[in-house]
Short mmCIF file of C-alpha atoms in Angstrom, two decimals:
data_model
loop_
_atom_site.label_atom_id
_atom_site.label_comp_id
_atom_site.label_asym_id
_atom_site.label_seq_id
_atom_site.Cartn_x
_atom_site.Cartn_y
_atom_site.Cartn_z
CA MET A 831 -34.50 -31.76 5.68
CA THR A 832 -33.99 -28.44 7.93
CA LYS A 833 -31.90 -28.66 10.34
CA THR A 834 -31.43 -25.90 13.02
CA ALA A 835 -28.94 -23.87 15.38
CA TRP A 836 -29.36 -20.95 17.91
CA VAL A 837 -26.62 -18.72 18.74
CA PHE A 838 -25.83 -16.72 21.54
CA PRO A 839 -23.97 -13.24 21.43
CA GLY A 840 -21.30 -12.16 23.71
CA GLN A 841 -20.26 -8.91 25.04
CA GLY A 842 -20.34 -6.04 22.51
CA SER A 843 -23.80 -7.27 21.62
CA GLN A 844 -25.45 -4.95 24.07
CA ALA A 845 -28.06 -2.41 23.26
CA LEU A 846 -29.83 0.62 24.54
CA GLY A 847 -33.35 -0.33 25.23
CA MET A 848 -32.58 -4.35 24.58
CA GLY A 849 -35.31 -6.14 26.22
CA ILE A 850 -37.88 -3.60 27.16
CA ASP A 851 -40.52 -4.85 24.72
CA LEU A 852 -40.57 -7.72 26.56
CA GLN A 853 -41.34 -6.64 30.21
CA ASP A 854 -45.38 -6.89 28.95
CA ILE A 855 -45.20 -10.63 29.47
CA SER A 856 -45.67 -13.08 32.40
CA LEU A 857 -43.18 -15.30 31.94
CA ALA A 858 -40.37 -12.29 31.25
CA LYS A 859 -41.66 -10.43 34.09
CA SER A 860 -41.01 -13.16 36.13
CA LYS A 861 -37.18 -13.69 35.45
CA PHE A 862 -36.44 -10.36 35.28
CA GLU A 863 -38.01 -10.16 39.18
CA ILE A 864 -36.00 -13.33 39.80
CA ALA A 865 -32.86 -11.39 38.40
CA GLU A 866 -33.55 -8.78 40.19
CA LYS A 867 -33.24 -10.68 43.23
CA VAL A 868 -29.84 -12.72 42.59
CA LEU A 869 -28.16 -9.21 41.59
CA GLY A 870 -29.64 -6.88 43.43
CA TRP A 871 -30.14 -3.70 40.73
CA SER A 872 -32.68 -4.52 38.08
CA ILE A 873 -31.60 -5.29 34.44
CA LEU A 874 -34.52 -3.58 33.47
CA ASP A 875 -33.35 -0.05 34.92
CA ILE A 876 -29.89 -0.44 32.97
CA CYS A 877 -31.03 -1.34 30.12
CA GLN A 878 -33.21 1.89 29.67
CA GLY A 879 -30.16 3.68 31.46
CA ASP A 880 -27.58 5.19 29.69
CA ASP A 881 -24.82 3.42 27.35
CA GLU A 882 -21.46 3.67 29.50
CA THR A 883 -23.10 2.13 32.14
CA LEU A 884 -24.95 -0.78 30.34
CA ALA A 885 -21.05 -1.00 28.24
CA ARG A 886 -19.73 -1.70 32.21
CA THR A 887 -18.41 -5.29 31.42
CA LEU A 888 -20.91 -5.73 35.59
CA TYR A 889 -23.09 -4.83 33.90
CA THR A 890 -23.18 -5.86 30.47
CA GLN A 891 -23.60 -9.86 31.23
CA PRO A 892 -25.52 -10.90 33.64
CA CYS A 893 -28.35 -8.43 31.16
CA LEU A 894 -27.15 -10.38 28.55
CA TYR A 895 -28.16 -13.68 29.65
CA VAL A 896 -31.38 -12.58 31.16
CA VAL A 897 -32.95 -10.79 28.22
CA GLU A 898 -31.33 -13.99 26.00
CA SER A 899 -32.42 -16.22 27.90
CA ILE A 900 -36.41 -14.95 28.53
CA LEU A 901 -35.67 -15.15 24.05
CA VAL A 902 -35.01 -18.53 24.04
CA ASP A 903 -38.38 -19.27 27.19
CA LEU A 904 -40.47 -17.63 24.46
CA LEU A 905 -39.01 -19.28 21.95
CA THR A 906 -38.43 -23.02 22.88
CA GLU A 907 -42.44 -22.84 24.15
CA ARG A 908 -43.51 -21.70 20.09
CA ILE A 909 -41.34 -23.88 18.06
CA GLY A 910 -39.36 -26.42 20.57
CA LEU A 911 -35.48 -26.65 20.63
CA PRO A 912 -33.17 -26.80 18.27
CA GLN A 913 -30.63 -29.75 16.75
CA LEU A 914 -27.61 -27.79 17.88
CA VAL A 915 -26.99 -24.07 20.11
CA ALA A 916 -23.58 -21.98 20.56
CA GLY A 917 -22.57 -18.78 21.92
CA HIS A 918 -19.12 -17.03 21.52
CA SER A 919 -18.22 -16.07 25.39
CA LEU A 920 -20.95 -15.00 27.71
CA GLY A 921 -23.11 -16.50 24.68
CA GLU A 922 -21.79 -20.22 25.64
CA TYR A 923 -23.89 -19.75 29.16
CA VAL A 924 -27.38 -18.79 27.39
CA ALA A 925 -26.31 -22.19 24.79
CA LEU A 926 -26.45 -24.58 28.16
CA TYR A 927 -29.00 -22.71 29.35
CA ALA A 928 -31.54 -23.43 25.90
CA ALA A 929 -29.71 -26.63 26.25
CA LYS A 930 -31.32 -27.30 29.67
CA VAL A 931 -27.74 -27.77 31.34
CA PHE A 932 -28.88 -25.92 34.07
CA ASP A 933 -31.96 -23.84 35.15
CA PHE A 934 -32.35 -19.89 34.97
CA GLU A 935 -31.28 -18.78 38.22
CA SER A 936 -27.45 -20.77 38.27
CA GLY A 937 -26.90 -20.01 35.36
CA LEU A 938 -27.30 -16.17 37.08
CA LYS A 939 -25.38 -16.95 39.33
CA LEU A 940 -22.75 -18.11 37.84
CA VAL A 941 -22.69 -15.33 35.38
CA LYS A 942 -23.06 -12.78 37.85
CA LYS A 943 -19.75 -13.86 39.21
CA ARG A 944 -17.69 -13.76 36.10
CA ALA A 945 -19.04 -10.35 35.80
CA GLU A 946 -17.57 -9.53 38.34
CA LEU A 947 -14.44 -10.90 38.45
CA MET A 948 -13.51 -9.78 34.57
CA ASP A 949 -15.52 -6.27 35.50
CA SER A 950 -12.40 -6.45 38.69
CA ALA A 951 -9.53 -7.34 36.22
CA ALA A 952 -6.83 -4.79 35.99
CA GLY A 953 -3.50 -4.62 33.39
CA GLY A 954 -4.57 -6.61 30.46
CA LYS A 955 -5.81 -5.37 26.70
CA MET A 956 -7.35 -6.68 23.87
CA ALA A 957 -6.78 -5.46 20.19
CA ALA A 958 -9.35 -6.34 17.42
CA LEU A 959 -7.73 -7.01 13.81
CA MET A 960 -9.52 -6.73 10.39
CA LYS A 961 -7.87 -7.70 7.32
CA PHE A 962 -4.41 -9.52 8.06
CA ASP A 963 -1.42 -11.77 7.51
CA ARG A 964 -3.19 -15.09 9.29
CA SER A 965 0.24 -16.02 9.00
CA GLN A 966 2.44 -13.38 9.52
CA LEU A 967 0.13 -13.42 12.80
CA MET A 968 0.91 -16.83 14.56
CA THR A 969 4.03 -15.80 13.32
CA ALA A 970 4.73 -13.11 16.09
CA LEU A 971 2.56 -14.78 18.42
CA THR A 972 4.47 -17.05 18.42
CA GLU A 973 7.53 -15.24 19.30
CA THR A 974 6.31 -13.26 21.61
CA SER A 975 5.00 -13.99 25.31
CA ASP A 976 2.23 -12.72 27.53
CA VAL A 977 -0.51 -12.44 24.07
CA VAL A 978 -2.53 -14.92 22.88
CA LEU A 979 -5.57 -15.09 20.40
CA ALA A 980 -8.17 -14.93 22.83
CA ASN A 981 -11.42 -14.60 19.79
CA ASP A 982 -10.38 -16.71 16.36
CA ASN A 983 -13.63 -15.07 15.35
CA SER A 984 -13.74 -15.25 11.22
CA ALA A 985 -10.96 -15.97 8.62
CA GLY A 986 -11.05 -11.98 8.62
CA GLN A 987 -11.30 -10.95 12.01
CA VAL A 988 -9.42 -11.97 15.08
CA VAL A 989 -8.37 -10.45 18.35
CA ILE A 990 -5.89 -10.25 20.58
CA SER A 991 -5.15 -10.59 23.93
CA GLY A 992 -2.56 -9.79 27.10
CA THR A 993 -0.06 -7.06 29.04
CA PRO A 994 -0.11 -3.92 26.62
CA GLU A 995 3.61 -4.41 25.95
CA ALA A 996 2.38 -7.07 24.36
CA VAL A 997 -0.41 -6.44 22.56
CA ALA A 998 1.70 -3.33 21.74
CA GLU A 999 4.41 -5.04 19.95
CA ILE A 1000 1.94 -7.64 18.21
CA LEU A 1001 0.62 -4.62 16.39
CA GLY A 1002 4.23 -3.09 15.51
CA LYS A 1003 4.73 -6.97 13.99
CA VAL A 1004 1.71 -7.46 12.02
CA LYS A 1005 -0.59 -5.43 9.17
CA ALA A 1006 -3.77 -5.62 9.51
CA LYS A 1007 -6.55 -3.52 7.40
CA ARG A 1008 -7.76 -2.34 10.38
CA VAL A 1009 -7.24 -2.32 14.39
CA MET A 1010 -9.50 -1.41 17.13
CA THR A 1011 -8.48 -0.87 20.90
CA LEU A 1012 -11.08 -3.04 22.72
CA ASN A 1013 -12.85 -1.14 26.08
CA VAL A 1014 -12.07 -3.70 28.85
CA SER A 1015 -9.96 -3.80 31.93
CA GLY A 1016 -8.10 -7.09 31.62
CA ALA A 1017 -7.12 -9.27 29.22
CA PHE A 1018 -10.10 -12.01 29.08
CA HIS A 1019 -9.45 -14.97 26.96
CA SER A 1020 -6.48 -15.74 28.43
CA PRO A 1021 -3.74 -17.36 30.93
CA LEU A 1022 -3.56 -13.72 33.12
CA MET A 1023 -7.19 -14.56 33.93
CA GLN A 1024 -5.89 -17.43 35.33
CA GLU A 1025 -6.26 -16.28 38.89
CA ALA A 1026 -10.02 -14.70 38.48
CA SER A 1027 -10.85 -18.47 36.85
CA GLU A 1028 -9.30 -19.72 39.95
CA GLN A 1029 -11.78 -17.73 42.06
CA PHE A 1030 -15.57 -18.56 39.86
CA LEU A 1031 -14.54 -22.37 40.66
CA ASP A 1032 -15.85 -22.09 43.72
CA VAL A 1033 -19.26 -21.09 42.09
CA LEU A 1034 -19.07 -23.50 39.08
CA ASN A 1035 -18.63 -26.65 40.90
CA SER A 1036 -21.45 -25.14 43.97
CA VAL A 1037 -23.85 -25.58 40.09
CA ASN A 1038 -25.59 -28.47 39.60
CA PHE A 1039 -26.00 -29.32 35.80
CA ASN A 1040 -27.44 -31.66 33.29
CA ASP A 1041 -26.89 -33.95 30.12
CA ALA A 1042 -27.46 -31.28 27.68
CA GLN A 1043 -31.02 -32.18 25.96
CA VAL A 1044 -29.09 -30.48 22.59
CA PRO A 1045 -25.80 -30.85 21.37
CA VAL A 1046 -23.85 -28.11 22.55
CA LEU A 1047 -20.43 -26.18 20.75
CA SER A 1048 -18.21 -25.41 23.49
CA ASN A 1049 -15.84 -22.02 22.53
CA VAL A 1050 -12.49 -23.88 23.49
CA GLU A 1051 -13.60 -27.34 22.07
CA PRO A 1052 -16.06 -26.42 18.93
CA THR A 1053 -17.63 -30.19 18.72
CA PRO A 1054 -20.38 -31.49 19.98
CA ALA A 1055 -20.72 -32.51 23.03
CA THR A 1056 -24.11 -33.95 25.86
CA SER A 1057 -22.22 -34.74 28.38
CA GLN A 1058 -22.57 -32.75 31.57
CA GLU A 1059 -18.84 -33.34 32.87
CA GLU A 1060 -16.99 -32.68 29.33
CA LEU A 1061 -19.59 -29.81 29.15
CA LYS A 1062 -18.58 -28.02 32.75
CA ARG A 1063 -14.45 -29.45 31.85
CA ARG A 1064 -15.45 -27.31 29.51
CA LEU A 1065 -16.47 -24.27 31.23
CA VAL A 1066 -13.70 -24.07 33.77
CA GLN A 1067 -11.20 -23.26 30.70
CA GLN A 1068 -13.77 -20.75 29.02
CA MET A 1069 -12.25 -17.76 30.98
CA THR A 1070 -8.54 -18.36 30.08
CA GLY A 1071 -9.12 -20.13 26.74
CA SER A 1072 -9.42 -19.05 23.48
CA VAL A 1073 -13.06 -17.78 21.45
CA ARG A 1074 -12.36 -20.47 18.67
CA TRP A 1075 -15.56 -18.88 16.48
CA ARG A 1076 -14.16 -19.86 13.17
CA GLU A 1077 -14.38 -23.09 13.80
CA ILE A 1078 -17.51 -23.27 15.49
CA MET A 1079 -18.54 -21.56 12.01
CA LEU A 1080 -16.98 -24.31 10.23
CA GLN A 1081 -18.72 -27.69 12.39
CA PHE A 1082 -21.95 -25.64 11.63
CA SER A 1083 -21.86 -27.18 8.06
CA GLN A 1084 -20.09 -30.56 8.98
CA SER A 1085 -23.45 -30.99 10.81
CA GLU A 1086 -26.01 -30.80 7.95
CA ILE A 1087 -27.34 -27.65 9.47
CA THR A 1088 -29.80 -25.81 7.47
CA ASN A 1089 -30.97 -22.77 9.30
CA ILE A 1090 -29.42 -20.29 11.99
CA ILE A 1091 -30.85 -18.09 14.47
CA GLU A 1092 -28.82 -15.87 16.65
CA VAL A 1093 -30.74 -15.24 19.53
CA GLY A 1094 -30.54 -11.79 21.53
CA PRO A 1095 -29.48 -8.17 20.34
CA GLY A 1096 -28.33 -7.31 16.97
CA LYS A 1097 -26.86 -9.77 14.07
CA ALA A 1098 -22.77 -9.34 14.38
CA LEU A 1099 -22.97 -13.44 14.56
CA CYS A 1100 -25.19 -14.11 11.54
CA GLY A 1101 -22.73 -11.01 9.91
CA LEU A 1102 -19.76 -13.74 10.56
CA ILE A 1103 -21.11 -16.78 9.14
CA LYS A 1104 -23.20 -15.01 6.73
CA ARG A 1105 -19.40 -14.34 4.73
CA THR A 1106 -18.60 -18.06 6.00
CA CYS A 1107 -21.51 -20.54 5.48
CA ARG A 1108 -23.08 -18.84 2.60
CA GLU A 1109 -25.04 -22.15 2.14
CA ILE A 1110 -26.75 -22.22 5.53
CA LYS A 1111 -30.27 -19.87 6.49
CA LEU A 1112 -30.26 -16.74 8.54
CA GLU A 1113 -32.33 -15.36 11.15
CA THR A 1114 -32.47 -13.13 14.10
CA VAL A 1115 -34.53 -12.97 16.97
CA GLY A 1116 -34.27 -9.77 19.38
CA THR A 1117 -37.19 -8.74 19.36
CA VAL A 1118 -40.63 -9.54 19.88
CA VAL A 1119 -42.16 -8.03 17.23
CA GLN A 1120 -39.60 -10.50 15.24
CA LEU A 1121 -39.69 -13.21 17.71
CA ASN A 1122 -43.86 -12.83 16.32
CA ALA A 1123 -42.79 -13.01 12.85
CA LYS A 1124 -40.78 -15.94 13.14
CA THR A 1125 -43.71 -17.54 15.32
CA LEU A 1126 -46.26 -16.63 12.86
CA VAL A 1127 -43.76 -18.18 9.89
CA MET A 1128 -43.47 -21.31 11.34
CA SER A 1129 -47.66 -21.65 12.34
CA SER A 1130 -48.32 -20.43 8.04
#
């Protein structure tokens, strides 16, 4: 029996030109117009502007949310809902939208506020480590204050987040084949985002949540949930909590998922899943061409 999950990438997966091929589809036009009213700027203008502007958190997160949500609508219209959804960091908001937890505009208002708060965060640093000694890293994190494991992406790839001094201390202690400092202003997914998280609560509490029509795997607790109270509680913790993507991938196998579609630009999540869940069939839907190809296969 086929069991499908949809996954949604977050910040870092954006690409210049994303969403442009959607602009002539009436459903997409409507969403782009709503987005411009909520944001005060055009998603399409930013997506066909320059890399530096698109890469700024203030613009990246709403652009990804809008483009991925439109793809969700088109995919749902053509093949129906999947059996499970999950999103990486910002992608979790699209997962909740796909599961009908909140409407498009409410989700965008949340993402807008989140992007503003994260864009204005300062004084933090994040670094990615590839091919490292996990026990050595975990020991170092335990012994060092003001730095945490922010993204546990896979067995061989993580991101640490904290003060610049603490991050440098970890990098001096842990051997890794490759280290990459991330181009972000703050220490995302760490306790240093507590103040931003508290400010975000005002907007979050104003949004009406529904029970999910499809189970959602949350970043901070990678077990299937549909309860609106539970999903909101998990989202409250997301800005300061770790993205436990490695555990989410293991949950796909435990939930007997056979097919996964990465909905959005690129194939970063498929790359991680491929190395962890070799038995699962992977596809990407980030363009109209890919969407039409997927629909054609389903109807044949």
